[in-house]
Amino acid sequence: MKKYLISAVFALLPMMSFAAVGVALDSVDLDPSDKTSLQLGATTYMDYCMGCHSLKYARYNRVARDLDIPEDEFRATLMHSDASFGSLMENAMPAKQSKVWFGITPPDLTLVARLRGNDWLYSYLRGFYADASRPFGVNNLVFKDVGMPHVLAELQGVCADKPQMGGHEDRGTHDDGCKKLAVEGTQTKEEYDETVYDLVNFLAYMGDPNKLERERLGWMVLLFLAVFWFISLLYTRELKKDIH
Ligand code: HEC
Protein backbone atom coordinates (compact mmCIF):
# COMPACT_ATOMS: atom_id res chain seq x y z
CA MET A 1 0.00 0.00 0.00
CA LYS A 2 2.78 2.36 1.02
CA LYS A 3 4.51 1.70 -2.28
CA TYR A 4 1.35 2.63 -4.19
CA LEU A 5 0.98 5.83 -2.23
CA ILE A 6 4.57 6.85 -2.92
CA SER A 7 4.25 6.15 -6.63
CA ALA A 8 0.96 8.08 -6.74
CA VAL A 9 2.68 11.10 -5.20
CA PHE A 10 5.43 10.91 -7.81
CA ALA A 11 2.90 10.55 -10.60
CA LEU A 12 1.13 13.70 -9.40
CA LEU A 13 4.30 15.76 -8.97
CA PRO A 14 4.35 17.33 -12.46
CA MET A 15 0.74 18.47 -12.01
CA MET A 16 1.55 19.97 -8.66
CA SER A 17 4.41 22.02 -10.07
CA PHE A 18 1.95 23.66 -12.49
CA ALA A 19 -0.64 24.16 -9.81
CA ALA A 20 2.08 25.84 -7.75
CA VAL A 21 1.86 28.85 -10.09
CA GLY A 22 -0.95 29.75 -7.73
CA VAL A 23 -2.67 32.23 -10.02
CA ALA A 24 -6.21 31.78 -11.23
CA LEU A 25 -6.33 31.84 -15.01
CA ASP A 26 -8.91 33.21 -17.41
CA SER A 27 -10.35 30.38 -19.45
CA VAL A 28 -10.89 30.49 -23.17
CA ASP A 29 -13.00 28.43 -25.59
CA LEU A 30 -11.11 28.15 -28.83
CA ASP A 31 -12.54 27.33 -32.24
CA PRO A 32 -10.06 25.46 -34.46
CA SER A 33 -12.51 25.57 -37.38
CA ASP A 34 -12.56 29.39 -37.45
CA LYS A 35 -10.15 30.02 -40.34
CA THR A 36 -10.40 33.81 -40.15
CA SER A 37 -9.34 33.73 -36.52
CA LEU A 38 -6.43 31.39 -37.33
CA GLN A 39 -5.32 33.64 -40.20
CA LEU A 40 -5.38 36.73 -37.97
CA GLY A 41 -3.49 34.82 -35.26
CA ALA A 42 -0.86 33.73 -37.78
CA THR A 43 -0.43 37.34 -38.95
CA THR A 44 0.10 38.59 -35.40
CA TYR A 45 2.53 35.75 -34.76
CA MET A 46 4.61 36.45 -37.85
CA ASP A 47 4.67 40.20 -37.14
CA TYR A 48 5.37 40.14 -33.41
CA CYS A 49 6.75 36.76 -32.32
CA MET A 50 8.61 35.01 -35.14
CA GLY A 51 11.65 37.28 -34.74
CA CYS A 52 12.43 35.62 -31.42
CA HIS A 53 10.41 32.36 -31.39
CA SER A 54 10.75 29.84 -34.23
CA LEU A 55 8.06 27.28 -35.11
CA LYS A 56 10.62 24.80 -36.31
CA TYR A 57 8.46 21.68 -36.25
CA ALA A 58 6.07 23.18 -38.80
CA ARG A 59 6.45 24.01 -42.49
CA TYR A 60 5.27 27.18 -44.23
CA ASN A 61 3.43 25.36 -47.03
CA ARG A 62 1.50 23.12 -44.65
CA VAL A 63 0.38 26.06 -42.52
CA ALA A 64 -0.64 28.04 -45.63
CA ARG A 65 -2.67 25.06 -46.87
CA ASP A 66 -4.37 24.41 -43.52
CA LEU A 67 -5.25 28.08 -43.11
CA ASP A 68 -6.50 28.48 -46.71
CA ILE A 69 -3.94 31.15 -47.58
CA PRO A 70 -2.62 31.05 -51.20
CA GLU A 71 1.19 30.89 -51.51
CA ASP A 72 1.69 34.34 -53.09
CA GLU A 73 -0.49 35.98 -50.44
CA PHE A 74 1.25 34.07 -47.64
CA ARG A 75 4.65 35.17 -48.95
CA ALA A 76 3.59 38.79 -49.39
CA THR A 77 1.84 39.30 -46.07
CA LEU A 78 3.14 36.71 -43.61
CA MET A 79 6.65 35.58 -44.51
CA HIS A 80 9.33 38.06 -43.57
CA SER A 81 12.14 35.96 -45.05
CA ASP A 82 12.91 34.51 -48.46
CA ALA A 83 13.09 30.91 -47.17
CA SER A 84 11.73 28.24 -49.48
CA PHE A 85 8.01 27.61 -49.11
CA GLY A 86 8.55 23.98 -48.13
CA SER A 87 11.08 24.72 -45.39
CA LEU A 88 10.69 24.56 -41.63
CA MET A 89 9.63 27.78 -39.90
CA GLU A 90 12.97 28.71 -38.39
CA ASN A 91 14.27 32.18 -37.57
CA ALA A 92 17.61 33.91 -37.46
CA MET A 93 17.73 34.51 -33.71
CA PRO A 94 21.27 33.63 -32.58
CA ALA A 95 20.88 31.33 -29.56
CA LYS A 96 24.05 32.49 -27.76
CA GLN A 97 23.51 36.24 -28.08
CA SER A 98 19.82 36.04 -27.24
CA LYS A 99 20.78 34.35 -23.99
CA VAL A 100 22.85 37.41 -23.15
CA TRP A 101 20.06 39.81 -24.19
CA PHE A 102 17.20 38.11 -22.37
CA GLY A 103 18.94 35.87 -19.83
CA ILE A 104 17.48 32.88 -21.69
CA THR A 105 17.09 31.84 -25.32
CA PRO A 106 13.48 32.36 -26.46
CA PRO A 107 12.06 28.81 -26.78
CA ASP A 108 10.51 27.36 -29.92
CA LEU A 109 6.73 27.69 -29.66
CA THR A 110 5.44 24.94 -31.99
CA LEU A 111 4.27 22.83 -29.05
CA VAL A 112 3.86 25.48 -26.36
CA ALA A 113 0.05 25.21 -26.31
CA ARG A 114 0.34 21.53 -25.39
CA LEU A 115 2.95 22.23 -22.75
CA ARG A 116 1.30 25.20 -21.07
CA GLY A 117 -2.35 24.88 -22.05
CA ASN A 118 -4.62 27.37 -23.83
CA ASP A 119 -5.86 29.11 -20.68
CA TRP A 120 -2.32 29.70 -19.50
CA LEU A 121 -1.29 31.23 -22.84
CA TYR A 122 -4.40 33.39 -22.99
CA SER A 123 -3.73 34.68 -19.48
CA TYR A 124 0.03 35.05 -20.00
CA LEU A 125 -0.34 37.26 -23.09
CA ARG A 126 -2.82 39.47 -21.20
CA GLY A 127 -0.84 39.26 -17.96
CA PHE A 128 1.93 41.85 -18.43
CA TYR A 129 2.03 44.86 -16.10
CA ALA A 130 4.41 47.73 -15.34
CA ASP A 131 7.20 46.89 -12.88
CA ALA A 132 10.12 49.31 -12.80
CA SER A 133 12.35 46.81 -10.99
CA ARG A 134 12.49 44.50 -14.04
CA PRO A 135 14.99 44.94 -16.95
CA PHE A 136 12.24 45.61 -19.54
CA GLY A 137 10.04 47.56 -17.13
CA VAL A 138 7.35 44.83 -17.06
CA ASN A 139 6.50 41.73 -15.10
CA ASN A 140 3.88 39.07 -15.73
CA LEU A 141 1.08 37.83 -13.51
CA VAL A 142 1.28 34.18 -14.55
CA PHE A 143 5.03 34.03 -15.32
CA LYS A 144 6.79 35.86 -12.51
CA ASP A 145 10.02 37.69 -13.48
CA VAL A 146 9.70 36.62 -17.09
CA GLY A 147 12.64 37.35 -19.41
CA MET A 148 10.39 38.39 -22.32
CA PRO A 149 9.58 42.06 -22.99
CA HIS A 150 5.89 42.99 -23.47
CA VAL A 151 6.09 42.85 -27.27
CA LEU A 152 2.38 43.58 -27.74
CA ALA A 153 2.54 46.75 -25.62
CA GLU A 154 2.03 48.87 -28.72
CA LEU A 155 -1.42 47.24 -29.09
CA GLN A 156 -2.49 46.72 -25.47
CA GLY A 157 -0.59 49.51 -23.76
CA VAL A 158 0.99 48.66 -20.43
CA CYS A 159 -1.19 47.79 -17.49
CA ALA A 160 -0.42 49.97 -14.46
CA ASP A 161 -0.85 47.19 -11.92
CA LYS A 162 -1.36 43.44 -11.71
CA PRO A 163 -4.39 42.57 -13.85
CA GLN A 164 -7.19 40.49 -12.34
CA MET A 165 -7.80 37.04 -13.72
CA GLY A 166 -9.71 33.92 -12.98
CA GLY A 167 -13.14 33.84 -14.45
CA HIS A 168 -14.73 32.60 -17.55
CA GLU A 169 -13.68 34.80 -20.37
CA ASP A 170 -16.23 35.73 -22.99
CA ARG A 171 -13.84 37.72 -25.07
CA GLY A 172 -14.11 41.36 -24.12
CA THR A 173 -17.41 41.16 -22.26
CA HIS A 174 -15.86 40.55 -18.88
CA ASP A 175 -15.24 43.12 -16.28
CA ASP A 176 -11.85 42.14 -14.87
CA GLY A 177 -8.45 42.01 -16.57
CA CYS A 178 -6.46 45.23 -16.57
CA LYS A 179 -8.20 47.97 -14.60
CA LYS A 180 -5.95 50.89 -15.47
CA LEU A 181 -3.30 51.48 -18.13
CA ALA A 182 0.02 53.22 -17.38
CA VAL A 183 0.65 53.60 -21.13
CA GLU A 184 -2.10 53.65 -23.77
CA GLY A 185 -2.07 51.21 -26.69
CA THR A 186 -3.67 51.40 -30.14
CA GLN A 187 -6.36 48.80 -29.36
CA THR A 188 -9.28 48.89 -26.95
CA LYS A 189 -9.43 46.23 -24.25
CA GLU A 190 -11.98 44.25 -26.26
CA GLU A 191 -9.87 44.42 -29.41
CA TYR A 192 -6.78 43.31 -27.53
CA ASP A 193 -8.64 40.33 -26.02
CA GLU A 194 -9.68 39.42 -29.55
CA THR A 195 -6.10 39.70 -30.85
CA VAL A 196 -4.84 37.41 -28.09
CA TYR A 197 -7.71 34.97 -28.64
CA ASP A 198 -6.76 34.64 -32.34
CA LEU A 199 -3.09 34.28 -31.44
CA VAL A 200 -3.79 31.49 -28.93
CA ASN A 201 -6.15 29.83 -31.43
CA PHE A 202 -3.23 29.80 -33.88
CA LEU A 203 -0.77 28.41 -31.29
CA ALA A 204 -3.26 25.69 -30.32
CA TYR A 205 -3.56 24.75 -34.01
CA MET A 206 0.26 24.66 -34.20
CA GLY A 207 0.48 22.19 -31.33
CA ASP A 208 -2.19 19.90 -32.80
CA PRO A 209 -2.59 20.60 -36.53
CA ASN A 210 -4.54 17.39 -37.19
CA LYS A 211 -7.20 17.95 -34.56
CA LEU A 212 -10.08 18.73 -36.95
CA GLU A 213 -9.18 15.89 -39.29
CA ARG A 214 -8.89 13.46 -36.37
CA GLU A 215 -12.30 14.43 -35.04
CA ARG A 216 -13.84 14.08 -38.51
CA LEU A 217 -12.32 10.61 -38.88
CA GLY A 218 -13.54 9.68 -35.39
CA TRP A 219 -17.13 10.42 -36.43
CA MET A 220 -16.69 8.42 -39.64
CA VAL A 221 -15.45 5.42 -37.64
CA LEU A 222 -18.41 5.64 -35.25
CA LEU A 223 -20.80 5.89 -38.19
CA PHE A 224 -19.19 2.86 -39.80
CA LEU A 225 -19.47 0.88 -36.56
CA ALA A 226 -23.13 1.83 -36.17
CA VAL A 227 -23.99 0.75 -39.73
CA PHE A 228 -21.97 -2.44 -39.35
CA TRP A 229 -23.64 -3.25 -36.03
CA PHE A 230 -27.06 -2.84 -37.65
CA ILE A 231 -26.16 -5.14 -40.54
CA SER A 232 -24.79 -7.81 -38.19
CA LEU A 233 -27.98 -7.55 -36.13
CA LEU A 234 -30.10 -8.27 -39.19
CA TYR A 235 -27.78 -11.09 -40.17
CA THR A 236 -27.96 -12.79 -36.73
CA ARG A 237 -31.74 -12.59 -36.91
CA GLU A 238 -31.71 -14.35 -40.25
CA LEU A 239 -29.45 -17.08 -38.87
CA LYS A 240 -31.67 -17.59 -35.82
CA LYS A 241 -34.70 -18.03 -38.11
CA ASP A 242 -32.98 -21.05 -39.68
CA ILE A 243 -32.33 -22.63 -36.27
CA HIS A 244 -36.02 -22.75 -35.29
C1 HEC B 1 12.33 40.10 -28.20
C2 HEC B 1 12.22 38.67 -28.20
C3 HEC B 1 10.83 38.07 -27.99
C4 HEC B 1 9.71 38.30 -28.72
C5 HEC B 1 9.55 39.21 -29.92
C6 HEC B 1 8.67 37.45 -28.17
N1 HEC B 1 9.18 36.72 -27.12
FE1 HEC B 1 8.19 35.29 -26.08
N2 HEC B 1 9.83 34.98 -24.94
C7 HEC B 1 11.05 35.62 -25.09
C8 HEC B 1 11.95 35.11 -24.08
C9 HEC B 1 13.39 35.56 -23.89
C10 HEC B 1 11.25 34.14 -23.34
C11 HEC B 1 11.76 33.30 -22.17
C12 HEC B 1 11.32 33.95 -20.91
C13 HEC B 1 11.76 33.25 -19.64
O1 HEC B 1 11.86 32.01 -19.63
O2 HEC B 1 11.99 33.98 -18.66
C14 HEC B 1 9.93 34.08 -23.91
C15 HEC B 1 8.92 33.24 -23.44
C16 HEC B 1 7.69 33.08 -24.04
C17 HEC B 1 6.70 32.13 -23.62
C18 HEC B 1 6.82 31.14 -22.47
C19 HEC B 1 7.44 29.89 -22.99
C20 HEC B 1 7.59 28.87 -21.91
O3 HEC B 1 6.85 27.87 -21.95
O4 HEC B 1 8.43 29.04 -21.04
C21 HEC B 1 5.63 32.28 -24.45
C22 HEC B 1 4.34 31.48 -24.43
C23 HEC B 1 5.96 33.34 -25.37
N3 HEC B 1 7.22 33.80 -25.10
C24 HEC B 1 5.09 33.78 -26.33
C25 HEC B 1 5.40 34.83 -27.21
C26 HEC B 1 4.46 35.32 -28.19
C27 HEC B 1 3.09 34.75 -28.46
C28 HEC B 1 5.10 36.35 -28.83
C29 HEC B 1 4.52 37.25 -29.89
C30 HEC B 1 3.36 38.00 -29.49
C31 HEC B 1 6.43 36.48 -28.25
N4 HEC B 1 6.57 35.54 -27.26
C32 HEC B 1 7.39 37.39 -28.66
C33 HEC B 1 11.36 36.57 -26.01
C34 HEC B 1 10.49 37.08 -26.97
Tab-separated table of N, CA and C in Angstrom, residues 71-141:
chain	number	residue	atom	x	y	z
A	71	GLU	N	-0.249	30.687	-51.715
A	71	GLU	CA	1.185	30.893	-51.513
A	71	GLU	C	1.631	32.347	-51.721
A	72	ASP	N	1.200	32.970	-52.829
A	72	ASP	CA	1.693	34.340	-53.090
A	72	ASP	C	1.238	35.298	-51.989
A	73	GLU	N	0.012	35.102	-51.504
A	73	GLU	CA	-0.492	35.979	-50.440
A	73	GLU	C	0.271	35.711	-49.131
A	74	PHE	N	0.523	34.441	-48.858
A	74	PHE	CA	1.252	34.066	-47.641
A	74	PHE	C	2.641	34.702	-47.656
A	75	ARG	N	3.298	34.590	-48.818
A	75	ARG	CA	4.647	35.168	-48.952
A	75	ARG	C	4.626	36.670	-48.770
A	76	ALA	N	3.632	37.326	-49.399
A	76	ALA	CA	3.591	38.788	-49.389
A	76	ALA	C	3.240	39.338	-48.011
A	77	THR	N	2.314	38.677	-47.310
A	77	THR	CA	1.843	39.299	-46.073
A	77	THR	C	2.405	38.669	-44.801
A	78	LEU	N	2.759	37.371	-44.862
A	78	LEU	CA	3.139	36.708	-43.609
A	78	LEU	C	4.617	36.372	-43.480
A	79	MET	N	5.248	36.030	-44.608
A	79	MET	CA	6.648	35.584	-44.506
A	79	MET	C	7.582	36.774	-44.573
A	80	HIS	N	8.393	36.934	-43.535
A	80	HIS	CA	9.327	38.061	-43.569
A	80	HIS	C	10.732	37.559	-43.868
A	81	SER	N	10.826	36.447	-44.619
A	81	SER	CA	12.138	35.956	-45.050
A	81	SER	C	11.958	35.348	-46.434
A	82	ASP	N	13.066	35.092	-47.134
A	82	ASP	CA	12.906	34.508	-48.462
A	82	ASP	C	13.193	33.004	-48.432
A	83	ALA	N	12.914	32.365	-47.297
A	83	ALA	CA	13.089	30.914	-47.169
A	83	ALA	C	12.198	30.200	-48.183
A	84	SER	N	12.559	28.961	-48.512
A	84	SER	CA	11.730	28.235	-49.481
A	84	SER	C	10.410	27.880	-48.812
A	85	PHE	N	9.359	27.767	-49.648
A	85	PHE	CA	8.013	27.610	-49.106
A	85	PHE	C	7.825	26.270	-48.398
A	86	GLY	N	8.676	25.296	-48.748
A	86	GLY	CA	8.553	23.983	-48.126
A	86	GLY	C	9.422	23.824	-46.894
A	87	SER	N	10.120	24.892	-46.493
A	87	SER	CA	11.080	24.724	-45.394
A	87	SER	C	10.417	24.856	-44.023
A	88	LEU	N	11.165	24.451	-43.000
A	88	LEU	CA	10.686	24.559	-41.630
A	88	LEU	C	10.683	26.022	-41.205
A	89	MET	N	9.795	26.374	-40.275
A	89	MET	CA	9.634	27.778	-39.899
A	89	MET	C	10.668	28.168	-38.832
A	90	GLU	N	11.901	28.336	-39.314
A	90	GLU	CA	12.971	28.707	-38.389
A	90	GLU	C	13.202	30.215	-38.449
A	91	ASN	N	13.950	30.752	-37.492
A	91	ASN	CA	14.267	32.183	-37.565
A	91	ASN	C	15.764	32.386	-37.404
A	92	ALA	N	16.174	33.638	-37.455
A	92	ALA	CA	17.609	33.915	-37.459
A	92	ALA	C	18.111	34.353	-36.091
A	93	MET	N	17.316	34.075	-35.051
A	93	MET	CA	17.727	34.510	-33.712
A	93	MET	C	18.953	33.704	-33.244
A	94	PRO	N	20.089	34.374	-33.025
A	94	PRO	CA	21.267	33.628	-32.585
A	94	PRO	C	21.130	33.195	-31.125
A	95	ALA	N	21.166	31.870	-30.888
A	95	ALA	CA	20.877	31.334	-29.557
A	95	ALA	C	21.788	31.918	-28.471
A	96	LYS	N	23.097	32.041	-28.790
A	96	LYS	CA	24.048	32.489	-27.757
A	96	LYS	C	23.803	33.937	-27.353
A	97	GLN	N	23.701	34.821	-28.399
A	97	GLN	CA	23.506	36.235	-28.077
A	97	GLN	C	22.186	36.479	-27.366
A	98	SER	N	21.125	35.767	-27.827
A	98	SER	CA	19.816	36.044	-27.239
A	98	SER	C	19.820	35.668	-25.753
A	99	LYS	N	20.674	34.718	-25.402
A	99	LYS	CA	20.780	34.348	-23.987
A	99	LYS	C	21.349	35.520	-23.190
A	100	VAL	N	22.282	36.236	-23.816
A	100	VAL	CA	22.853	37.408	-23.153
A	100	VAL	C	21.802	38.521	-23.074
A	101	TRP	N	21.051	38.727	-24.174
A	101	TRP	CA	20.056	39.812	-24.193
A	101	TRP	C	18.924	39.581	-23.210
A	102	PHE	N	18.414	38.351	-23.160
A	102	PHE	CA	17.197	38.109	-22.365
A	102	PHE	C	17.433	37.254	-21.121
A	103	GLY	N	18.669	36.754	-20.969
A	103	GLY	CA	18.943	35.870	-19.834
A	103	GLY	C	18.604	34.428	-20.167
A	104	ILE	N	17.875	34.225	-21.261
A	104	ILE	CA	17.485	32.884	-21.687
A	104	ILE	C	17.134	32.936	-23.172
A	105	THR	N	17.438	31.867	-23.901
A	105	THR	CA	17.093	31.836	-25.322
A	105	THR	C	15.581	31.669	-25.481
A	106	PRO	N	14.929	32.526	-26.281
A	106	PRO	CA	13.475	32.355	-26.458
A	106	PRO	C	13.158	30.965	-27.010
A	107	PRO	N	12.317	30.194	-26.342
A	107	PRO	CA	12.063	28.813	-26.783
A	107	PRO	C	11.233	28.741	-28.063
A	108	ASP	N	11.366	27.622	-28.774
A	108	ASP	CA	10.509	27.361	-29.924
A	108	ASP	C	9.067	27.209	-29.411
A	109	LEU	N	8.106	27.713	-30.183
A	109	LEU	CA	6.727	27.690	-29.661
A	109	LEU	C	5.786	26.733	-30.404
A	110	THR	N	6.335	25.834	-31.236
A	110	THR	CA	5.435	24.939	-31.987
A	110	THR	C	4.512	24.167	-31.043
A	111	LEU	N	5.070	23.702	-29.922
A	111	LEU	CA	4.273	22.831	-29.051
A	111	LEU	C	3.883	23.496	-27.735
A	112	VAL	N	4.048	24.820	-27.670
A	112	VAL	CA	3.857	25.476	-26.364
A	112	VAL	C	2.417	25.354	-25.852
A	113	ALA	N	1.438	25.306	-26.764
A	113	ALA	CA	0.046	25.210	-26.312
A	113	ALA	C	-0.204	23.871	-25.612
A	114	ARG	N	0.519	22.846	-26.037
A	114	ARG	CA	0.343	21.535	-25.390
A	114	ARG	C	1.063	21.514	-24.053
A	115	LEU	N	2.169	22.205	-23.988
A	115	LEU	CA	2.951	22.232	-22.754
A	115	LEU	C	2.260	23.062	-21.672
A	116	ARG	N	1.834	24.262	-22.056
A	116	ARG	CA	1.305	25.199	-21.068
A	116	ARG	C	-0.211	25.183	-20.961
A	117	GLY	N	-0.885	24.848	-22.043
A	117	GLY	CA	-2.348	24.884	-22.051
A	117	GLY	C	-2.855	26.214	-22.605
A	118	ASN	N	-4.053	26.174	-23.179
A	118	ASN	CA	-4.618	27.367	-23.827
A	118	ASN	C	-4.939	28.479	-22.830
A	119	ASP	N	-5.489	28.094	-21.671
A	119	ASP	CA	-5.859	29.112	-20.680
A	119	ASP	C	-4.623	29.851	-20.178
A	120	TRP	N	-3.563	29.083	-19.978
A	120	TRP	CA	-2.325	29.701	-19.497
A	120	TRP	C	-1.820	30.732	-20.513
A	121	LEU	N	-1.787	30.324	-21.795
A	121	LEU	CA	-1.292	31.232	-22.843
A	121	LEU	C	-2.151	32.489	-22.933
A	122	TYR	N	-3.456	32.272	-22.882
A	122	TYR	CA	-4.398	33.393	-22.989
A	122	TYR	C	-4.188	34.377	-21.830
A	123	SER	N	-3.930	33.826	-20.655
A	123	SER	CA	-3.725	34.684	-19.484
A	123	SER	C	-2.341	35.329	-19.521
A	124	TYR	N	-1.350	34.542	-19.946
A	124	TYR	CA	0.032	35.052	-20.003
A	124	TYR	C	0.133	36.275	-20.927
A	125	LEU	N	-0.473	36.173	-22.119
A	125	LEU	CA	-0.340	37.255	-23.091
A	125	LEU	C	-1.158	38.494	-22.704
A	126	ARG	N	-2.066	38.319	-21.710
A	126	ARG	CA	-2.821	39.469	-21.198
A	126	ARG	C	-2.366	39.785	-19.774
A	127	GLY	N	-1.238	39.162	-19.363
A	127	GLY	CA	-0.836	39.257	-17.957
A	127	GLY	C	0.339	40.184	-17.664
A	128	PHE	N	0.796	40.941	-18.669
A	128	PHE	CA	1.931	41.847	-18.427
A	128	PHE	C	1.472	43.102	-17.674
A	129	TYR	N	2.333	43.601	-16.797
A	129	TYR	CA	2.028	44.861	-16.103
A	129	TYR	C	3.333	45.593	-15.777
A	130	ALA	N	3.232	46.904	-15.570
A	130	ALA	CA	4.409	47.734	-15.336
A	130	ALA	C	5.100	47.354	-14.025
A	131	ASP	N	6.424	47.185	-14.073
A	131	ASP	CA	7.202	46.886	-12.884
A	131	ASP	C	8.610	47.433	-13.115
A	132	ALA	N	8.878	48.588	-12.525
A	132	ALA	CA	10.124	49.306	-12.796
A	132	ALA	C	11.361	48.539	-12.352
A	133	SER	N	11.176	47.529	-11.482
A	133	SER	CA	12.350	46.813	-10.985
A	133	SER	C	12.855	45.774	-12.000
A	134	ARG	N	12.105	45.520	-13.062
A	134	ARG	CA	12.491	44.503	-14.041
A	134	ARG	C	13.253	45.141	-15.208
A	135	PRO	N	14.163	44.378	-15.869
A	135	PRO	CA	14.989	44.940	-16.949
A	135	PRO	C	14.180	45.597	-18.074
A	136	PHE	N	13.033	45.019	-18.452
A	136	PHE	CA	12.241	45.609	-19.540
A	136	PHE	C	11.076	46.449	-19.015
A	137	GLY	N	11.078	46.702	-17.708
A	137	GLY	CA	10.037	47.558	-17.134
A	137	GLY	C	8.690	46.873	-16.967
A	138	VAL	N	8.616	45.554	-17.242
A	138	VAL	CA	7.350	44.832	-17.065
A	138	VAL	C	7.565	43.503	-16.353
A	139	ASN	N	6.518	43.057	-15.685
A	139	ASN	CA	6.500	41.733	-15.099
A	139	ASN	C	5.257	41.028	-15.621
A	140	ASN	N	5.060	39.778	-15.233
A	140	ASN	CA	3.885	39.067	-15.729
A	140	ASN	C	3.195	38.323	-14.600
A	141	LEU	N	1.866	38.435	-14.591
A	141	LEU	CA	1.084	37.835	-13.510
A	141	LEU	C	1.237	36.317	-13.440
